[in-house]
Amino acid sequence: MLFPPVCGGCGKAGARWCLDCQGRVPLIAEPFCEKCGIPVRKAGLCEKCKSKPPVYRVMRSWAVFDSPVQNALHTIKYRRNVGLADSIANQMVEFVRSLYWNIDAVIPVPLGRKRLKERGYNQVGLVARPLSYELDLEYAPQALWKSRETRSQVGLTVSQRGENVLNAYQADPSVVKRKSILLMDDVATTGSTILACTDALLSAGALEVYVLTIARALSQQDLSRV
Ligand SMILES: [Zn+2]
Ligand SMILES: [Zn+2]
């Protein structure tokens, strides 16, 4: 190769995702909420899930939204780095297997029509597609779409985010009916988008929805950035 690949985590030449970065992935350590997966002090449910249980079955994230995963996601999102997305999917396979989720199909959180046209691709799909192949699961990105445009969630409060995406998604019953769905997103923040997508999938007859995100924003600083 004329140009050796550059690591999407640290920028070093040699591999798309180097061993150093692989070893530095900030995993979410136990104990975490059994439902939404955020770190808690004591095993069980977090306060939010106790007072208002989310409609999805369970949500888990592979890593904390921090370097080198944060850098990798940025590169996948803005530079369409397919090779790096493949490497990340590869890294996630064992994690997903270890969850023992009973899943029929994988669906990425869709972009709105306008954003998709600007960017040309859905960055979540770049990871969700190879992951579904590795897990030998149906990949059905066409089964969930955004039915109206929404404003960016950046800078909105939790309740504003919820309102912004309320009823903004729709799913195809002919694909999702009576199926157990793995809904996938790149970064989970407040979960508003994920809840809106879950609502759409369940309304279309999905049996249950499991949620997987590549990373999880845990600090207040993260929330204002994603
Ligand atoms: Zn690296
Ligand atoms: Zn929770």
JSON list of N, CA and C in Angstrom, two decimals, residues 177-224:
[
{"chain": "A", "resi": 177, "resn": "LYS", "atom": "N", "xyz": [-42.70, -6.57, 12.60]},
{"chain": "A", "resi": 177, "resn": "LYS", "atom": "CA", "xyz": [-43.77, -7.23, 13.35]},
{"chain": "A", "resi": 177, "resn": "LYS", "atom": "C", "xyz": [-43.32, -8.57, 13.93]},
{"chain": "A", "resi": 178, "resn": "ARG", "atom": "N", "xyz": [-43.61, -8.76, 15.22]},
{"chain": "A", "resi": 178, "resn": "ARG", "atom": "CA", "xyz": [-43.28, -9.98, 15.97]},
{"chain": "A", "resi": 178, "resn": "ARG", "atom": "C", "xyz": [-41.79, -10.30, 16.00]},
{"chain": "A", "resi": 179, "resn": "LYS", "atom": "N", "xyz": [-40.95, -9.29, 15.72]},
{"chain": "A", "resi": 179, "resn": "LYS", "atom": "CA", "xyz": [-39.51, -9.53, 15.78]},
{"chain": "A", "resi": 179, "resn": "LYS", "atom": "C", "xyz": [-38.89, -8.82, 16.99]},
{"chain": "A", "resi": 180, "resn": "SER", "atom": "N", "xyz": [-37.82, -9.41, 17.45]},
{"chain": "A", "resi": 180, "resn": "SER", "atom": "CA", "xyz": [-37.03, -8.80, 18.50]},
{"chain": "A", "resi": 180, "resn": "SER", "atom": "C", "xyz": [-35.93, -7.98, 17.82]},
{"chain": "A", "resi": 181, "resn": "ILE", "atom": "N", "xyz": [-35.91, -6.68, 18.08]},
{"chain": "A", "resi": 181, "resn": "ILE", "atom": "CA", "xyz": [-35.06, -5.76, 17.33]},
{"chain": "A", "resi": 181, "resn": "ILE", "atom": "C", "xyz": [-33.88, -5.27, 18.16]},
{"chain": "A", "resi": 182, "resn": "LEU", "atom": "N", "xyz": [-32.72, -5.22, 17.53]},
{"chain": "A", "resi": 182, "resn": "LEU", "atom": "CA", "xyz": [-31.57, -4.55, 18.13]},
{"chain": "A", "resi": 182, "resn": "LEU", "atom": "C", "xyz": [-31.48, -3.17, 17.48]},
{"chain": "A", "resi": 183, "resn": "LEU", "atom": "N", "xyz": [-31.81, -2.14, 18.25]},
{"chain": "A", "resi": 183, "resn": "LEU", "atom": "CA", "xyz": [-31.72, -0.77, 17.78]},
{"chain": "A", "resi": 183, "resn": "LEU", "atom": "C", "xyz": [-30.33, -0.25, 18.11]},
{"chain": "A", "resi": 184, "resn": "MET", "atom": "N", "xyz": [-29.66, 0.31, 17.12]},
{"chain": "A", "resi": 184, "resn": "MET", "atom": "CA", "xyz": [-28.29, 0.72, 17.37]},
{"chain": "A", "resi": 184, "resn": "MET", "atom": "C", "xyz": [-28.05, 2.21, 17.13]},
{"chain": "A", "resi": 185, "resn": "ASP", "atom": "N", "xyz": [-27.29, 2.83, 18.02]},
{"chain": "A", "resi": 185, "resn": "ASP", "atom": "CA", "xyz": [-26.92, 4.24, 17.86]},
{"chain": "A", "resi": 185, "resn": "ASP", "atom": "C", "xyz": [-25.43, 4.40, 18.15]},
{"chain": "A", "resi": 186, "resn": "ASP", "atom": "N", "xyz": [-24.85, 5.53, 17.73]},
{"chain": "A", "resi": 186, "resn": "ASP", "atom": "CA", "xyz": [-23.42, 5.70, 18.00]},
{"chain": "A", "resi": 186, "resn": "ASP", "atom": "C", "xyz": [-23.17, 6.17, 19.44]},
{"chain": "A", "resi": 187, "resn": "VAL", "atom": "N", "xyz": [-23.80, 7.28, 19.82]},
{"chain": "A", "resi": 187, "resn": "VAL", "atom": "CA", "xyz": [-23.61, 7.78, 21.19]},
{"chain": "A", "resi": 187, "resn": "VAL", "atom": "C", "xyz": [-24.95, 7.99, 21.88]},
{"chain": "A", "resi": 188, "resn": "ALA", "atom": "N", "xyz": [-25.10, 7.43, 23.07]},
{"chain": "A", "resi": 188, "resn": "ALA", "atom": "CA", "xyz": [-26.30, 7.69, 23.86]},
{"chain": "A", "resi": 188, "resn": "ALA", "atom": "C", "xyz": [-26.03, 8.86, 24.79]},
{"chain": "A", "resi": 189, "resn": "THR", "atom": "N", "xyz": [-26.93, 9.82, 24.80]},
{"chain": "A", "resi": 189, "resn": "THR", "atom": "CA", "xyz": [-26.81, 10.95, 25.72]},
{"chain": "A", "resi": 189, "resn": "THR", "atom": "C", "xyz": [-27.98, 10.88, 26.69]},
{"chain": "A", "resi": 190, "resn": "THR", "atom": "N", "xyz": [-29.05, 11.60, 26.41]},
{"chain": "A", "resi": 190, "resn": "THR", "atom": "CA", "xyz": [-30.21, 11.54, 27.30]},
{"chain": "A", "resi": 190, "resn": "THR", "atom": "C", "xyz": [-31.14, 10.40, 26.92]},
{"chain": "A", "resi": 191, "resn": "GLY", "atom": "N", "xyz": [-30.97, 9.83, 25.73]},
{"chain": "A", "resi": 191, "resn": "GLY", "atom": "CA", "xyz": [-31.80, 8.70, 25.32]},
{"chain": "A", "resi": 191, "resn": "GLY", "atom": "C", "xyz": [-33.11, 9.10, 24.66]},
{"chain": "A", "resi": 192, "resn": "SER", "atom": "N", "xyz": [-33.32, 10.40, 24.42]},
{"chain": "A", "resi": 192, "resn": "SER", "atom": "CA", "xyz": [-34.60, 10.85, 23.84]},
{"chain": "A", "resi": 192, "resn": "SER", "atom": "C", "xyz": [-34.84, 10.25, 22.45]},
{"chain": "A", "resi": 193, "resn": "THR", "atom": "N", "xyz": [-33.81, 10.30, 21.61]},
{"chain": "A", "resi": 193, "resn": "THR", "atom": "CA", "xyz": [-33.94, 9.76, 20.26]},
{"chain": "A", "resi": 193, "resn": "THR", "atom": "C", "xyz": [-34.19, 8.26, 20.31]},
{"chain": "A", "resi": 194, "resn": "ILE", "atom": "N", "xyz": [-33.47, 7.58, 21.17]},
{"chain": "A", "resi": 194, "resn": "ILE", "atom": "CA", "xyz": [-33.61, 6.13, 21.31]},
{"chain": "A", "resi": 194, "resn": "ILE", "atom": "C", "xyz": [-35.03, 5.77, 21.76]},
{"chain": "A", "resi": 195, "resn": "LEU", "atom": "N", "xyz": [-35.57, 6.55, 22.69]},
{"chain": "A", "resi": 195, "resn": "LEU", "atom": "CA", "xyz": [-36.94, 6.28, 23.15]},
{"chain": "A", "resi": 195, "resn": "LEU", "atom": "C", "xyz": [-37.96, 6.51, 22.04]},
{"chain": "A", "resi": 196, "resn": "ALA", "atom": "N", "xyz": [-37.76, 7.57, 21.26]},
{"chain": "A", "resi": 196, "resn": "ALA", "atom": "CA", "xyz": [-38.68, 7.86, 20.15]},
{"chain": "A", "resi": 196, "resn": "ALA", "atom": "C", "xyz": [-38.64, 6.74, 19.11]},
{"chain": "A", "resi": 197, "resn": "CYS", "atom": "N", "xyz": [-37.44, 6.23, 18.83]},
{"chain": "A", "resi": 197, "resn": "CYS", "atom": "CA", "xyz": [-37.29, 5.12, 17.87]},
{"chain": "A", "resi": 197, "resn": "CYS", "atom": "C", "xyz": [-37.91, 3.84, 18.43]},
{"chain": "A", "resi": 198, "resn": "THR", "atom": "N", "xyz": [-37.72, 3.59, 19.71]},
{"chain": "A", "resi": 198, "resn": "THR", "atom": "CA", "xyz": [-38.30, 2.41, 20.34]},
{"chain": "A", "resi": 198, "resn": "THR", "atom": "C", "xyz": [-39.82, 2.46, 20.26]},
{"chain": "A", "resi": 199, "resn": "ASP", "atom": "N", "xyz": [-40.39, 3.63, 20.54]},
{"chain": "A", "resi": 199, "resn": "ASP", "atom": "CA", "xyz": [-41.84, 3.82, 20.43]},
{"chain": "A", "resi": 199, "resn": "ASP", "atom": "C", "xyz": [-42.33, 3.44, 19.04]},
{"chain": "A", "resi": 200, "resn": "ALA", "atom": "N", "xyz": [-41.61, 3.92, 18.02]},
{"chain": "A", "resi": 200, "resn": "ALA", "atom": "CA", "xyz": [-42.01, 3.66, 16.64]},
{"chain": "A", "resi": 200, "resn": "ALA", "atom": "C", "xyz": [-41.96, 2.17, 16.33]},
{"chain": "A", "resi": 201, "resn": "LEU", "atom": "N", "xyz": [-40.92, 1.50, 16.78]},
{"chain": "A", "resi": 201, "resn": "LEU", "atom": "CA", "xyz": [-40.75, 0.06, 16.52]},
{"chain": "A", "resi": 201, "resn": "LEU", "atom": "C", "xyz": [-41.85, -0.74, 17.23]},
{"chain": "A", "resi": 202, "resn": "LEU", "atom": "N", "xyz": [-42.14, -0.39, 18.47]},
{"chain": "A", "resi": 202, "resn": "LEU", "atom": "CA", "xyz": [-43.18, -1.12, 19.21]},
{"chain": "A", "resi": 202, "resn": "LEU", "atom": "C", "xyz": [-44.56, -0.85, 18.62]},
{"chain": "A", "resi": 203, "resn": "SER", "atom": "N", "xyz": [-44.79, 0.39, 18.19]},
{"chain": "A", "resi": 203, "resn": "SER", "atom": "CA", "xyz": [-46.08, 0.72, 17.55]},
{"chain": "A", "resi": 203, "resn": "SER", "atom": "C", "xyz": [-46.28, -0.08, 16.27]},
{"chain": "A", "resi": 204, "resn": "ALA", "atom": "N", "xyz": [-45.17, -0.41, 15.61]},
{"chain": "A", "resi": 204, "resn": "ALA", "atom": "CA", "xyz": [-45.26, -1.16, 14.36]},
{"chain": "A", "resi": 204, "resn": "ALA", "atom": "C", "xyz": [-45.31, -2.67, 14.62]},
{"chain": "A", "resi": 205, "resn": "GLY", "atom": "N", "xyz": [-45.36, -3.06, 15.89]},
{"chain": "A", "resi": 205, "resn": "GLY", "atom": "CA", "xyz": [-45.56, -4.46, 16.21]},
{"chain": "A", "resi": 205, "resn": "GLY", "atom": "C", "xyz": [-44.33, -5.26, 16.61]},
{"chain": "A", "resi": 206, "resn": "ALA", "atom": "N", "xyz": [-43.19, -4.58, 16.80]},
{"chain": "A", "resi": 206, "resn": "ALA", "atom": "CA", "xyz": [-41.99, -5.30, 17.25]},
{"chain": "A", "resi": 206, "resn": "ALA", "atom": "C", "xyz": [-42.27, -5.93, 18.61]},
{"chain": "A", "resi": 207, "resn": "LEU", "atom": "N", "xyz": [-41.73, -7.15, 18.80]},
{"chain": "A", "resi": 207, "resn": "LEU", "atom": "CA", "xyz": [-41.92, -7.85, 20.06]},
{"chain": "A", "resi": 207, "resn": "LEU", "atom": "C", "xyz": [-41.24, -7.11, 21.19]},
{"chain": "A", "resi": 208, "resn": "GLU", "atom": "N", "xyz": [-39.97, -6.86, 21.01]},
{"chain": "A", "resi": 208, "resn": "GLU", "atom": "CA", "xyz": [-39.23, -6.07, 21.98]},
{"chain": "A", "resi": 208, "resn": "GLU", "atom": "C", "xyz": [-38.04, -5.40, 21.31]},
{"chain": "A", "resi": 209, "resn": "VAL", "atom": "N", "xyz": [-37.51, -4.39, 22.00]},
{"chain": "A", "resi": 209, "resn": "VAL", "atom": "CA", "xyz": [-36.41, -3.62, 21.46]},
{"chain": "A", "resi": 209, "resn": "VAL", "atom": "C", "xyz": [-35.25, -3.61, 22.46]},
{"chain": "A", "resi": 210, "resn": "TYR", "atom": "N", "xyz": [-34.11, -4.09, 21.98]},
{"chain": "A", "resi": 210, "resn": "TYR", "atom": "CA", "xyz": [-32.88, -4.01, 22.75]},
{"chain": "A", "resi": 210, "resn": "TYR", "atom": "C", "xyz": [-32.08, -2.86, 22.15]},
{"chain": "A", "resi": 211, "resn": "VAL", "atom": "N", "xyz": [-31.40, -2.09, 23.00]},
{"chain": "A", "resi": 211, "resn": "VAL", "atom": "CA", "xyz": [-30.66, -0.94, 22.48]},
{"chain": "A", "resi": 211, "resn": "VAL", "atom": "C", "xyz": [-29.17, -1.12, 22.74]},
{"chain": "A", "resi": 212, "resn": "LEU", "atom": "N", "xyz": [-28.41, -0.91, 21.67]},
{"chain": "A", "resi": 212, "resn": "LEU", "atom": "CA", "xyz": [-26.95, -0.98, 21.78]},
{"chain": "A", "resi": 212, "resn": "LEU", "atom": "C", "xyz": [-26.37, 0.32, 21.24]},
{"chain": "A", "resi": 213, "resn": "THR", "atom": "N", "xyz": [-25.52, 0.97, 22.03]},
{"chain": "A", "resi": 213, "resn": "THR", "atom": "CA", "xyz": [-24.81, 2.12, 21.48]},
{"chain": "A", "resi": 213, "resn": "THR", "atom": "C", "xyz": [-23.32, 1.84, 21.56]},
{"chain": "A", "resi": 214, "resn": "ILE", "atom": "N", "xyz": [-22.58, 2.44, 20.64]},
{"chain": "A", "resi": 214, "resn": "ILE", "atom": "CA", "xyz": [-21.14, 2.24, 20.64]},
{"chain": "A", "resi": 214, "resn": "ILE", "atom": "C", "xyz": [-20.56, 2.90, 21.89]},
{"chain": "A", "resi": 215, "resn": "ALA", "atom": "N", "xyz": [-21.03, 4.12, 22.17]},
{"chain": "A", "resi": 215, "resn": "ALA", "atom": "CA", "xyz": [-20.50, 4.83, 23.33]},
{"chain": "A", "resi": 215, "resn": "ALA", "atom": "C", "xyz": [-21.61, 5.49, 24.13]},
{"chain": "A", "resi": 216, "resn": "ARG", "atom": "N", "xyz": [-21.23, 5.89, 25.33]},
{"chain": "A", "resi": 216, "resn": "ARG", "atom": "CA", "xyz": [-22.17, 6.49, 26.25]},
{"chain": "A", "resi": 216, "resn": "ARG", "atom": "C", "xyz": [-21.58, 7.78, 26.80]},
{"chain": "A", "resi": 217, "resn": "ALA", "atom": "N", "xyz": [-22.28, 8.89, 26.63]},
{"chain": "A", "resi": 217, "resn": "ALA", "atom": "CA", "xyz": [-21.81, 10.16, 27.17]},
{"chain": "A", "resi": 217, "resn": "ALA", "atom": "C", "xyz": [-22.17, 10.20, 28.65]},
{"chain": "A", "resi": 218, "resn": "LEU", "atom": "N", "xyz": [-21.18, 10.33, 29.51]},
{"chain": "A", "resi": 218, "resn": "LEU", "atom": "CA", "xyz": [-21.45, 10.26, 30.94]},
{"chain": "A", "resi": 218, "resn": "LEU", "atom": "C", "xyz": [-21.30, 11.60, 31.65]},
{"chain": "A", "resi": 219, "resn": "SER", "atom": "N", "xyz": [-20.43, 12.48, 31.14]},
{"chain": "A", "resi": 219, "resn": "SER", "atom": "CA", "xyz": [-20.23, 13.74, 31.85]},
{"chain": "A", "resi": 219, "resn": "SER", "atom": "C", "xyz": [-21.12, 14.83, 31.27]},
{"chain": "A", "resi": 220, "resn": "GLN", "atom": "N", "xyz": [-21.31, 15.87, 32.05]},
{"chain": "A", "resi": 220, "resn": "GLN", "atom": "CA", "xyz": [-22.11, 17.01, 31.62]},
{"chain": "A", "resi": 220, "resn": "GLN", "atom": "C", "xyz": [-21.48, 17.63, 30.37]},
{"chain": "A", "resi": 221, "resn": "GLN", "atom": "N", "xyz": [-20.17, 17.60, 30.34]},
{"chain": "A", "resi": 221, "resn": "GLN", "atom": "CA", "xyz": [-19.42, 18.16, 29.20]},
{"chain": "A", "resi": 221, "resn": "GLN", "atom": "C", "xyz": [-19.75, 17.39, 27.91]},
{"chain": "A", "resi": 222, "resn": "ASP", "atom": "N", "xyz": [-19.80, 16.06, 28.03]},
{"chain": "A", "resi": 222, "resn": "ASP", "atom": "CA", "xyz": [-20.16, 15.21, 26.88]},
{"chain": "A", "resi": 222, "resn": "ASP", "atom": "C", "xyz": [-21.52, 15.61, 26.35]},
{"chain": "A", "resi": 223, "resn": "LEU", "atom": "N", "xyz": [-22.49, 15.79, 27.28]},
{"chain": "A", "resi": 223, "resn": "LEU", "atom": "CA", "xyz": [-23.86, 16.04, 26.88]},
{"chain": "A", "resi": 223, "resn": "LEU", "atom": "C", "xyz": [-23.99, 17.29, 26.04]},
{"chain": "A", "resi": 224, "resn": "SER", "atom": "N", "xyz": [-23.16, 18.29, 26.33]},
{"chain": "A", "resi": 224, "resn": "SER", "atom": "CA", "xyz": [-23.29, 19.54, 25.58]},
{"chain": "A", "resi": 224, "resn": "SER", "atom": "C", "xyz": [-22.63, 19.44, 24.21]}
]
